[in-house]
JSON list of N, CA, C and O in Angstrom, two decimals:
[
{"chain": "E", "resi": 1, "resn": "MET", "atom": "N", "xyz": [-7.06, 57.13, 8.33]},
{"chain": "E", "resi": 1, "resn": "MET", "atom": "CA", "xyz": [-7.34, 55.76, 7.86]},
{"chain": "E", "resi": 1, "resn": "MET", "atom": "C", "xyz": [-6.13, 55.25, 7.09]},
{"chain": "E", "resi": 1, "resn": "MET", "atom": "O", "xyz": [-5.52, 55.94, 6.26]},
{"chain": "E", "resi": 2, "resn": "SER", "atom": "N", "xyz": [-5.81, 54.00, 7.36]},
{"chain": "E", "resi": 2, "resn": "SER", "atom": "CA", "xyz": [-4.65, 53.44, 6.73]},
{"chain": "E", "resi": 2, "resn": "SER", "atom": "C", "xyz": [-5.08, 52.21, 5.93]},
{"chain": "E", "resi": 2, "resn": "SER", "atom": "O", "xyz": [-5.08, 51.07, 6.42]},
{"chain": "E", "resi": 3, "resn": "HIS", "atom": "N", "xyz": [-5.53, 52.50, 4.74]},
{"chain": "E", "resi": 3, "resn": "HIS", "atom": "CA", "xyz": [-5.94, 51.36, 3.89]},
{"chain": "E", "resi": 3, "resn": "HIS", "atom": "C", "xyz": [-4.86, 51.19, 2.82]},
{"chain": "E", "resi": 3, "resn": "HIS", "atom": "O", "xyz": [-4.29, 52.13, 2.30]},
{"chain": "E", "resi": 4, "resn": "ARG", "atom": "N", "xyz": [-4.61, 49.90, 2.51]},
{"chain": "E", "resi": 4, "resn": "ARG", "atom": "CA", "xyz": [-3.52, 49.62, 1.56]},
{"chain": "E", "resi": 4, "resn": "ARG", "atom": "C", "xyz": [-3.98, 49.96, 0.12]},
{"chain": "E", "resi": 4, "resn": "ARG", "atom": "O", "xyz": [-5.06, 49.51, -0.32]},
{"chain": "E", "resi": 5, "resn": "THR", "atom": "N", "xyz": [-3.21, 50.75, -0.55]},
{"chain": "E", "resi": 5, "resn": "THR", "atom": "CA", "xyz": [-3.51, 51.07, -1.94]},
{"chain": "E", "resi": 5, "resn": "THR", "atom": "C", "xyz": [-2.94, 50.00, -2.88]},
{"chain": "E", "resi": 5, "resn": "THR", "atom": "O", "xyz": [-3.40, 49.80, -3.95]},
{"chain": "E", "resi": 6, "resn": "HIS", "atom": "N", "xyz": [-1.87, 49.33, -2.40]},
{"chain": "E", "resi": 6, "resn": "HIS", "atom": "CA", "xyz": [-1.24, 48.31, -3.21]},
{"chain": "E", "resi": 6, "resn": "HIS", "atom": "C", "xyz": [-1.95, 46.97, -2.96]},
{"chain": "E", "resi": 6, "resn": "HIS", "atom": "O", "xyz": [-1.66, 46.26, -2.02]},
{"chain": "E", "resi": 7, "resn": "ARG", "atom": "N", "xyz": [-2.85, 46.67, -3.86]},
{"chain": "E", "resi": 7, "resn": "ARG", "atom": "CA", "xyz": [-3.58, 45.40, -3.72]},
{"chain": "E", "resi": 7, "resn": "ARG", "atom": "C", "xyz": [-2.90, 44.35, -4.61]},
{"chain": "E", "resi": 7, "resn": "ARG", "atom": "O", "xyz": [-2.47, 44.65, -5.70]},
{"chain": "E", "resi": 8, "resn": "PRO", "atom": "N", "xyz": [-2.79, 43.09, -4.13]},
{"chain": "E", "resi": 8, "resn": "PRO", "atom": "CA", "xyz": [-2.17, 42.04, -4.93]},
{"chain": "E", "resi": 8, "resn": "PRO", "atom": "C", "xyz": [-2.94, 41.80, -6.23]},
{"chain": "E", "resi": 8, "resn": "PRO", "atom": "O", "xyz": [-4.17, 41.56, -6.18]},
{"chain": "E", "resi": 9, "resn": "ALA", "atom": "N", "xyz": [-2.28, 41.91, -7.34]},
{"chain": "E", "resi": 9, "resn": "ALA", "atom": "CA", "xyz": [-2.95, 41.69, -8.61]},
{"chain": "E", "resi": 9, "resn": "ALA", "atom": "C", "xyz": [-3.23, 40.23, -8.79]},
{"chain": "E", "resi": 9, "resn": "ALA", "atom": "O", "xyz": [-2.60, 39.34, -8.22]},
{"chain": "E", "resi": 10, "resn": "PRO", "atom": "N", "xyz": [-4.29, 39.92, -9.58]},
{"chain": "E", "resi": 10, "resn": "PRO", "atom": "CA", "xyz": [-4.60, 38.52, -9.86]},
{"chain": "E", "resi": 10, "resn": "PRO", "atom": "C", "xyz": [-3.44, 37.82, -10.57]},
{"chain": "E", "resi": 10, "resn": "PRO", "atom": "O", "xyz": [-2.96, 38.27, -11.58]},
{"chain": "E", "resi": 11, "resn": "LYS", "atom": "N", "xyz": [-3.00, 36.76, -9.96]},
{"chain": "E", "resi": 11, "resn": "LYS", "atom": "CA", "xyz": [-1.82, 36.08, -10.50]},
{"chain": "E", "resi": 11, "resn": "LYS", "atom": "C", "xyz": [-2.22, 35.11, -11.58]},
{"chain": "E", "resi": 11, "resn": "LYS", "atom": "O", "xyz": [-2.63, 33.96, -11.35]},
{"chain": "E", "resi": 12, "resn": "ARG", "atom": "N", "xyz": [-2.09, 35.55, -12.79]},
{"chain": "E", "resi": 12, "resn": "ARG", "atom": "CA", "xyz": [-2.46, 34.69, -13.95]},
{"chain": "E", "resi": 12, "resn": "ARG", "atom": "C", "xyz": [-1.38, 33.65, -14.24]},
{"chain": "E", "resi": 12, "resn": "ARG", "atom": "O", "xyz": [-1.65, 32.57, -14.69]},
{"chain": "E", "resi": 13, "resn": "ARG", "atom": "N", "xyz": [-0.14, 34.07, -13.97]},
{"chain": "E", "resi": 13, "resn": "ARG", "atom": "CA", "xyz": [0.98, 33.12, -14.19]},
{"chain": "E", "resi": 13, "resn": "ARG", "atom": "C", "xyz": [0.81, 31.89, -13.32]},
{"chain": "E", "resi": 13, "resn": "ARG", "atom": "O", "xyz": [1.01, 30.76, -13.76]},
{"chain": "E", "resi": 14, "resn": "ARG", "atom": "N", "xyz": [0.43, 32.12, -12.04]},
{"chain": "E", "resi": 14, "resn": "ARG", "atom": "CA", "xyz": [0.29, 31.03, -11.09]},
{"chain": "E", "resi": 14, "resn": "ARG", "atom": "C", "xyz": [-0.81, 30.09, -11.59]},
{"chain": "E", "resi": 14, "resn": "ARG", "atom": "O", "xyz": [-0.70, 28.89, -11.53]},
{"chain": "E", "resi": 15, "resn": "ALA", "atom": "N", "xyz": [-1.91, 30.67, -12.09]},
{"chain": "E", "resi": 15, "resn": "ALA", "atom": "CA", "xyz": [-3.03, 29.87, -12.55]},
{"chain": "E", "resi": 15, "resn": "ALA", "atom": "C", "xyz": [-2.61, 29.06, -13.77]},
{"chain": "E", "resi": 15, "resn": "ALA", "atom": "O", "xyz": [-2.91, 27.87, -13.86]},
{"chain": "E", "resi": 16, "resn": "ARG", "atom": "N", "xyz": [-1.88, 29.70, -14.68]},
{"chain": "E", "resi": 16, "resn": "ARG", "atom": "CA", "xyz": [-1.41, 28.99, -15.85]},
{"chain": "E", "resi": 16, "resn": "ARG", "atom": "C", "xyz": [-0.49, 27.84, -15.45]},
{"chain": "E", "resi": 16, "resn": "ARG", "atom": "O", "xyz": [-0.54, 26.72, -16.01]},
{"chain": "E", "resi": 17, "resn": "HIS", "atom": "N", "xyz": [0.40, 28.12, -14.51]},
{"chain": "E", "resi": 17, "resn": "HIS", "atom": "CA", "xyz": [1.32, 27.09, -14.02]},
{"chain": "E", "resi": 17, "resn": "HIS", "atom": "C", "xyz": [0.54, 25.95, -13.40]},
{"chain": "E", "resi": 17, "resn": "HIS", "atom": "O", "xyz": [0.87, 24.79, -13.58]},
{"chain": "E", "resi": 18, "resn": "ARG", "atom": "N", "xyz": [-0.52, 26.29, -12.65]},
{"chain": "E", "resi": 18, "resn": "ARG", "atom": "CA", "xyz": [-1.39, 25.25, -12.04]},
{"chain": "E", "resi": 18, "resn": "ARG", "atom": "C", "xyz": [-2.03, 24.41, -13.12]},
{"chain": "E", "resi": 18, "resn": "ARG", "atom": "O", "xyz": [-2.11, 23.21, -13.00]},
{"chain": "E", "resi": 19, "resn": "LEU", "atom": "N", "xyz": [-2.47, 25.06, -14.18]},
{"chain": "E", "resi": 19, "resn": "LEU", "atom": "CA", "xyz": [-3.12, 24.35, -15.27]},
{"chain": "E", "resi": 19, "resn": "LEU", "atom": "C", "xyz": [-2.11, 23.40, -15.92]},
{"chain": "E", "resi": 19, "resn": "LEU", "atom": "O", "xyz": [-2.44, 22.22, -16.22]},
{"chain": "E", "resi": 20, "resn": "VAL", "atom": "N", "xyz": [-0.90, 23.92, -16.16]},
{"chain": "E", "resi": 20, "resn": "VAL", "atom": "CA", "xyz": [0.16, 23.05, -16.74]},
{"chain": "E", "resi": 20, "resn": "VAL", "atom": "C", "xyz": [0.45, 21.88, -15.85]},
{"chain": "E", "resi": 20, "resn": "VAL", "atom": "O", "xyz": [0.64, 20.76, -16.31]},
{"chain": "E", "resi": 21, "resn": "GLN", "atom": "N", "xyz": [0.48, 22.12, -14.54]},
{"chain": "E", "resi": 21, "resn": "GLN", "atom": "CA", "xyz": [0.76, 21.05, -13.60]},
{"chain": "E", "resi": 21, "resn": "GLN", "atom": "C", "xyz": [-0.35, 20.00, -13.67]},
{"chain": "E", "resi": 21, "resn": "GLN", "atom": "O", "xyz": [-0.10, 18.80, -13.69]},
{"chain": "E", "resi": 22, "resn": "ASP", "atom": "N", "xyz": [-1.61, 20.49, -13.71]},
{"chain": "E", "resi": 22, "resn": "ASP", "atom": "CA", "xyz": [-2.76, 19.55, -13.77]},
{"chain": "E", "resi": 22, "resn": "ASP", "atom": "C", "xyz": [-2.68, 18.72, -15.05]},
{"chain": "E", "resi": 22, "resn": "ASP", "atom": "O", "xyz": [-2.94, 17.52, -15.05]},
{"chain": "E", "resi": 23, "resn": "LEU", "atom": "N", "xyz": [-2.36, 19.37, -16.14]},
{"chain": "E", "resi": 23, "resn": "LEU", "atom": "CA", "xyz": [-2.26, 18.67, -17.44]},
{"chain": "E", "resi": 23, "resn": "LEU", "atom": "C", "xyz": [-1.14, 17.62, -17.36]},
{"chain": "E", "resi": 23, "resn": "LEU", "atom": "O", "xyz": [-1.30, 16.49, -17.80]},
{"chain": "E", "resi": 24, "resn": "GLY", "atom": "N", "xyz": [-0.01, 17.97, -16.78]},
{"chain": "E", "resi": 24, "resn": "GLY", "atom": "CA", "xyz": [1.09, 17.03, -16.67]},
{"chain": "E", "resi": 24, "resn": "GLY", "atom": "C", "xyz": [0.71, 15.88, -15.75]},
{"chain": "E", "resi": 24, "resn": "GLY", "atom": "O", "xyz": [1.04, 14.72, -16.04]},
{"chain": "E", "resi": 25, "resn": "GLN", "atom": "N", "xyz": [0.00, 16.16, -14.67]},
{"chain": "E", "resi": 25, "resn": "GLN", "atom": "CA", "xyz": [-0.43, 15.09, -13.78]},
{"chain": "E", "resi": 25, "resn": "GLN", "atom": "C", "xyz": [-1.38, 14.17, -14.48]},
{"chain": "E", "resi": 25, "resn": "GLN", "atom": "O", "xyz": [-1.30, 12.95, -14.38]},
{"chain": "E", "resi": 26, "resn": "ALA", "atom": "N", "xyz": [-2.32, 14.70, -15.27]},
{"chain": "E", "resi": 26, "resn": "ALA", "atom": "CA", "xyz": [-3.29, 13.92, -15.99]},
{"chain": "E", "resi": 26, "resn": "ALA", "atom": "C", "xyz": [-2.57, 13.07, -17.02]},
{"chain": "E", "resi": 26, "resn": "ALA", "atom": "O", "xyz": [-2.87, 11.87, -17.17]},
{"chain": "E", "resi": 27, "resn": "ALA", "atom": "N", "xyz": [-1.60, 13.62, -17.70]},
{"chain": "E", "resi": 27, "resn": "ALA", "atom": "CA", "xyz": [-0.83, 12.81, -18.70]},
{"chain": "E", "resi": 27, "resn": "ALA", "atom": "C", "xyz": [-0.05, 11.72, -18.02]},
{"chain": "E", "resi": 27, "resn": "ALA", "atom": "O", "xyz": [-0.01, 10.61, -18.49]},
{"chain": "E", "resi": 28, "resn": "PHE", "atom": "N", "xyz": [0.51, 12.04, -16.83]},
{"chain": "E", "resi": 28, "resn": "PHE", "atom": "CA", "xyz": [1.27, 11.03, -16.10]},
{"chain": "E", "resi": 28, "resn": "PHE", "atom": "C", "xyz": [0.34, 9.88, -15.67]},
{"chain": "E", "resi": 28, "resn": "PHE", "atom": "O", "xyz": [0.68, 8.70, -15.78]},
{"chain": "E", "resi": 29, "resn": "TYR", "atom": "N", "xyz": [-0.85, 10.26, -15.17]},
{"chain": "E", "resi": 29, "resn": "TYR", "atom": "CA", "xyz": [-1.79, 9.21, -14.74]},
{"chain": "E", "resi": 29, "resn": "TYR", "atom": "C", "xyz": [-2.26, 8.40, -15.96]},
{"chain": "E", "resi": 29, "resn": "TYR", "atom": "O", "xyz": [-2.38, 7.16, -15.83]},
{"chain": "E", "resi": 30, "resn": "ALA", "atom": "N", "xyz": [-2.48, 9.05, -17.08]},
{"chain": "E", "resi": 30, "resn": "ALA", "atom": "CA", "xyz": [-2.88, 8.27, -18.27]},
{"chain": "E", "resi": 30, "resn": "ALA", "atom": "C", "xyz": [-1.79, 7.30, -18.72]},
{"chain": "E", "resi": 30, "resn": "ALA", "atom": "O", "xyz": [-2.06, 6.17, -19.05]},
{"chain": "E", "resi": 31, "resn": "ALA", "atom": "N", "xyz": [-0.55, 7.78, -18.70]},
{"chain": "E", "resi": 31, "resn": "ALA", "atom": "CA", "xyz": [0.57, 6.94, -19.10]},
{"chain": "E", "resi": 31, "resn": "ALA", "atom": "C", "xyz": [0.73, 5.75, -18.17]},
{"chain": "E", "resi": 31, "resn": "ALA", "atom": "O", "xyz": [0.91, 4.64, -18.59]},
{"chain": "E", "resi": 32, "resn": "SER", "atom": "N", "xyz": [0.64, 6.04, -16.87]},
{"chain": "E", "resi": 32, "resn": "SER", "atom": "CA", "xyz": [0.82, 4.96, -15.87]},
{"chain": "E", "resi": 32, "resn": "SER", "atom": "C", "xyz": [-0.35, 3.96, -15.97]},
{"chain": "E", "resi": 32, "resn": "SER", "atom": "O", "xyz": [-0.16, 2.75, -15.88]},
{"chain": "E", "resi": 33, "resn": "ALA", "atom": "N", "xyz": [-1.56, 4.49, -16.23]},
{"chain": "E", "resi": 33, "resn": "ALA", "atom": "CA", "xyz": [-2.71, 3.58, -16.40]},
{"chain": "E", "resi": 33, "resn": "ALA", "atom": "C", "xyz": [-2.53, 2.71, -17.63]},
{"chain": "E", "resi": 33, "resn": "ALA", "atom": "O", "xyz": [-2.82, 1.52, -17.62]},
{"chain": "E", "resi": 34, "resn": "THR", "atom": "N", "xyz": [-2.04, 3.30, -18.71]},
{"chain": "E", "resi": 34, "resn": "THR", "atom": "CA", "xyz": [-1.78, 2.52, -19.94]},
{"chain": "E", "resi": 34, "resn": "THR", "atom": "C", "xyz": [-0.73, 1.45, -19.70]},
{"chain": "E", "resi": 34, "resn": "THR", "atom": "O", "xyz": [-0.92, 0.30, -20.08]},
{"chain": "E", "resi": 35, "resn": "LEU", "atom": "N", "xyz": [0.34, 1.85, -18.99]},
{"chain": "E", "resi": 35, "resn": "LEU", "atom": "CA", "xyz": [1.39, 0.85, -18.72]},
{"chain": "E", "resi": 35, "resn": "LEU", "atom": "C", "xyz": [0.87, -0.23, -17.85]},
{"chain": "E", "resi": 35, "resn": "LEU", "atom": "O", "xyz": [1.12, -1.42, -18.09]},
{"chain": "E", "resi": 36, "resn": "ALA", "atom": "N", "xyz": [0.08, 0.12, -16.79]},
{"chain": "E", "resi": 36, "resn": "ALA", "atom": "CA", "xyz": [-0.46, -0.89, -15.89]},
{"chain": "E", "resi": 36, "resn": "ALA", "atom": "C", "xyz": [-1.42, -1.82, -16.65]},
{"chain": "E", "resi": 36, "resn": "ALA", "atom": "O", "xyz": [-1.37, -3.01, -16.47]},
{"chain": "E", "resi": 37, "resn": "GLY", "atom": "N", "xyz": [-2.23, -1.24, -17.53]},
{"chain": "E", "resi": 37, "resn": "GLY", "atom": "CA", "xyz": [-3.14, -2.04, -18.33]},
{"chain": "E", "resi": 37, "resn": "GLY", "atom": "C", "xyz": [-2.39, -3.02, -19.22]},
{"chain": "E", "resi": 37, "resn": "GLY", "atom": "O", "xyz": [-2.77, -4.18, -19.33]},
{"chain": "E", "resi": 38, "resn": "GLY", "atom": "N", "xyz": [-1.32, -2.54, -19.82]},
{"chain": "E", "resi": 38, "resn": "GLY", "atom": "CA", "xyz": [-0.52, -3.41, -20.69]},
{"chain": "E", "resi": 38, "resn": "GLY", "atom": "C", "xyz": [0.14, -4.53, -19.88]},
{"chain": "E", "resi": 38, "resn": "GLY", "atom": "O", "xyz": [0.14, -5.68, -20.33]},
{"chain": "E", "resi": 39, "resn": "LEU", "atom": "N", "xyz": [0.63, -4.17, -18.73]},
{"chain": "E", "resi": 39, "resn": "LEU", "atom": "CA", "xyz": [1.27, -5.21, -17.85]},
{"chain": "E", "resi": 39, "resn": "LEU", "atom": "C", "xyz": [0.24, -6.25, -17.42]},
{"chain": "E", "resi": 39, "resn": "LEU", "atom": "O", "xyz": [0.51, -7.46, -17.49]},
{"chain": "E", "resi": 40, "resn": "VAL", "atom": "N", "xyz": [-0.92, -5.79, -17.00]},
{"chain": "E", "resi": 40, "resn": "VAL", "atom": "CA", "xyz": [-1.95, -6.71, -16.58]},
{"chain": "E", "resi": 40, "resn": "VAL", "atom": "C", "xyz": [-2.38, -7.61, -17.73]},
{"chain": "E", "resi": 40, "resn": "VAL", "atom": "O", "xyz": [-2.56, -8.82, -17.56]},
{"chain": "E", "resi": 41, "resn": "ARG", "atom": "N", "xyz": [-2.48, -7.03, -18.93]},
{"chain": "E", "resi": 41, "resn": "ARG", "atom": "CA", "xyz": [-2.89, -7.82, -20.08]},
{"chain": "E", "resi": 41, "resn": "ARG", "atom": "C", "xyz": [-1.84, -8.86, -20.39]},
{"chain": "E", "resi": 41, "resn": "ARG", "atom": "O", "xyz": [-2.13, -10.02, -20.72]},
{"chain": "E", "resi": 42, "resn": "GLU", "atom": "N", "xyz": [-0.56, -8.47, -20.33]},
{"chain": "E", "resi": 42, "resn": "GLU", "atom": "CA", "xyz": [0.51, -9.43, -20.58]},
{"chain": "E", "resi": 42, "resn": "GLU", "atom": "C", "xyz": [0.53, -10.57, -19.52]},
{"chain": "E", "resi": 42, "resn": "GLU", "atom": "O", "xyz": [0.68, -11.73, -19.85]},
{"chain": "E", "resi": 43, "resn": "LEU", "atom": "N", "xyz": [0.29, -10.19, -18.25]},
{"chain": "E", "resi": 43, "resn": "LEU", "atom": "CA", "xyz": [0.24, -11.21, -17.23]},
{"chain": "E", "resi": 43, "resn": "LEU", "atom": "C", "xyz": [-0.92, -12.14, -17.44]},
{"chain": "E", "resi": 43, "resn": "LEU", "atom": "O", "xyz": [-0.78, -13.38, -17.36]},
{"chain": "E", "resi": 44, "resn": "LEU", "atom": "N", "xyz": [-2.07, -11.56, -17.79]},
{"chain": "E", "resi": 44, "resn": "LEU", "atom": "CA", "xyz": [-3.24, -12.44, -18.06]},
{"chain": "E", "resi": 44, "resn": "LEU", "atom": "C", "xyz": [-2.98, -13.35, -19.25]},
{"chain": "E", "resi": 44, "resn": "LEU", "atom": "O", "xyz": [-3.34, -14.54, -19.22]},
{"chain": "E", "resi": 45, "resn": "HIS", "atom": "N", "xyz": [-2.29, -12.84, -20.25]},
{"chain": "E", "resi": 45, "resn": "HIS", "atom": "CA", "xyz": [-1.97, -13.65, -21.42]},
{"chain": "E", "resi": 45, "resn": "HIS", "atom": "C", "xyz": [-1.05, -14.76, -21.05]},
{"chain": "E", "resi": 45, "resn": "HIS", "atom": "O", "xyz": [-1.23, -15.93, -21.45]},
{"chain": "E", "resi": 46, "resn": "LEU", "atom": "N", "xyz": [0.01, -14.45, -20.24]},
{"chain": "E", "resi": 46, "resn": "LEU", "atom": "CA", "xyz": [0.92, -15.49, -19.83]},
{"chain": "E", "resi": 46, "resn": "LEU", "atom": "C", "xyz": [0.24, -16.54, -18.98]},
{"chain": "E", "resi": 46, "resn": "LEU", "atom": "O", "xyz": [0.42, -17.75, -19.16]},
{"chain": "E", "resi": 47, "resn": "VAL", "atom": "N", "xyz": [-0.61, -16.13, -18.04]},
{"chain": "E", "resi": 47, "resn": "VAL", "atom": "CA", "xyz": [-1.35, -17.09, -17.22]},
{"chain": "E", "resi": 47, "resn": "VAL", "atom": "C", "xyz": [-2.25, -17.96, -18.07]},
{"chain": "E", "resi": 47, "resn": "VAL", "atom": "O", "xyz": [-2.29, -19.17, -17.92]},
{"chain": "E", "resi": 48, "resn": "HIS", "atom": "N", "xyz": [-2.90, -17.31, -19.03]},
{"chain": "E", "resi": 48, "resn": "HIS", "atom": "CA", "xyz": [-3.80, -18.04, -19.93]},
{"chain": "E", "resi": 48, "resn": "HIS", "atom": "C", "xyz": [-3.00, -19.12, -20.70]},
{"chain": "E", "resi": 48, "resn": "HIS", "atom": "O", "xyz": [-3.45, -20.27, -20.78]},
{"chain": "E", "resi": 49, "resn": "MET", "atom": "N", "xyz": [-1.88, -18.71, -21.23]},
{"chain": "E", "resi": 49, "resn": "MET", "atom": "CA", "xyz": [-1.05, -19.62, -22.03]},
{"chain": "E", "resi": 49, "resn": "MET", "atom": "C", "xyz": [-0.56, -20.79, -21.16]},
{"chain": "E", "resi": 49, "resn": "MET", "atom": "O", "xyz": [-0.63, -21.94, -21.52]},
{"chain": "E", "resi": 50, "resn": "SER", "atom": "N", "xyz": [-0.10, -20.46, -19.93]},
{"chain": "E", "resi": 50, "resn": "SER", "atom": "CA", "xyz": [0.45, -21.49, -19.10]},
{"chain": "E", "resi": 50, "resn": "SER", "atom": "C", "xyz": [-0.65, -22.44, -18.64]},
{"chain": "E", "resi": 50, "resn": "SER", "atom": "O", "xyz": [-0.43, -23.67, -18.58]},
{"chain": "E", "resi": 51, "resn": "VAL", "atom": "N", "xyz": [-1.82, -21.91, -18.38]},
{"chain": "E", "resi": 51, "resn": "VAL", "atom": "CA", "xyz": [-2.93, -22.76, -17.93]},
{"chain": "E", "resi": 51, "resn": "VAL", "atom": "C", "xyz": [-3.34, -23.71, -19.07]},
{"chain": "E", "resi": 51, "resn": "VAL", "atom": "O", "xyz": [-3.56, -24.91, -18.84]},
{"chain": "E", "resi": 52, "resn": "PHE", "atom": "N", "xyz": [-3.45, -23.16, -20.26]},
{"chain": "E", "resi": 52, "resn": "PHE", "atom": "CA", "xyz": [-3.93, -24.02, -21.36]},
{"chain": "E", "resi": 52, "resn": "PHE", "atom": "C", "xyz": [-2.85, -24.88, -21.96]},
{"chain": "E", "resi": 52, "resn": "PHE", "atom": "O", "xyz": [-3.13, -25.82, -22.71]},
{"chain": "E", "resi": 53, "resn": "SER", "atom": "N", "xyz": [-1.59, -24.61, -21.62]},
{"chain": "E", "resi": 53, "resn": "SER", "atom": "CA", "xyz": [-0.49, -25.47, -22.12]},
{"chain": "E", "resi": 53, "resn": "SER", "atom": "C", "xyz": [-0.41, -26.73, -21.26]},
{"chain": "E", "resi": 53, "resn": "SER", "atom": "O", "xyz": [0.02, -27.75, -21.77]},
{"chain": "E", "resi": 54, "resn": "CYS", "atom": "N", "xyz": [-0.84, -26.65, -20.03]},
{"chain": "E", "resi": 54, "resn": "CYS", "atom": "CA", "xyz": [-0.74, -27.82, -19.17]},
{"chain": "E", "resi": 54, "resn": "CYS", "atom": "C", "xyz": [-1.77, -28.87, -19.59]},
{"chain": "E", "resi": 54, "resn": "CYS", "atom": "O", "xyz": [-2.91, -28.79, -19.28]}
]
């Protein structure tokens, strides 16, 4: 019988790296959403001002 004695150990580093990547992606999405929200708010403010100035 030829069964492998060397089994791949659970890769905790990979999981931790995956978690860090997920956190970074979440932070990136939050930052981009905040920036987009600010831009939209500024655009709405400008449109509002221009409409009511006329």
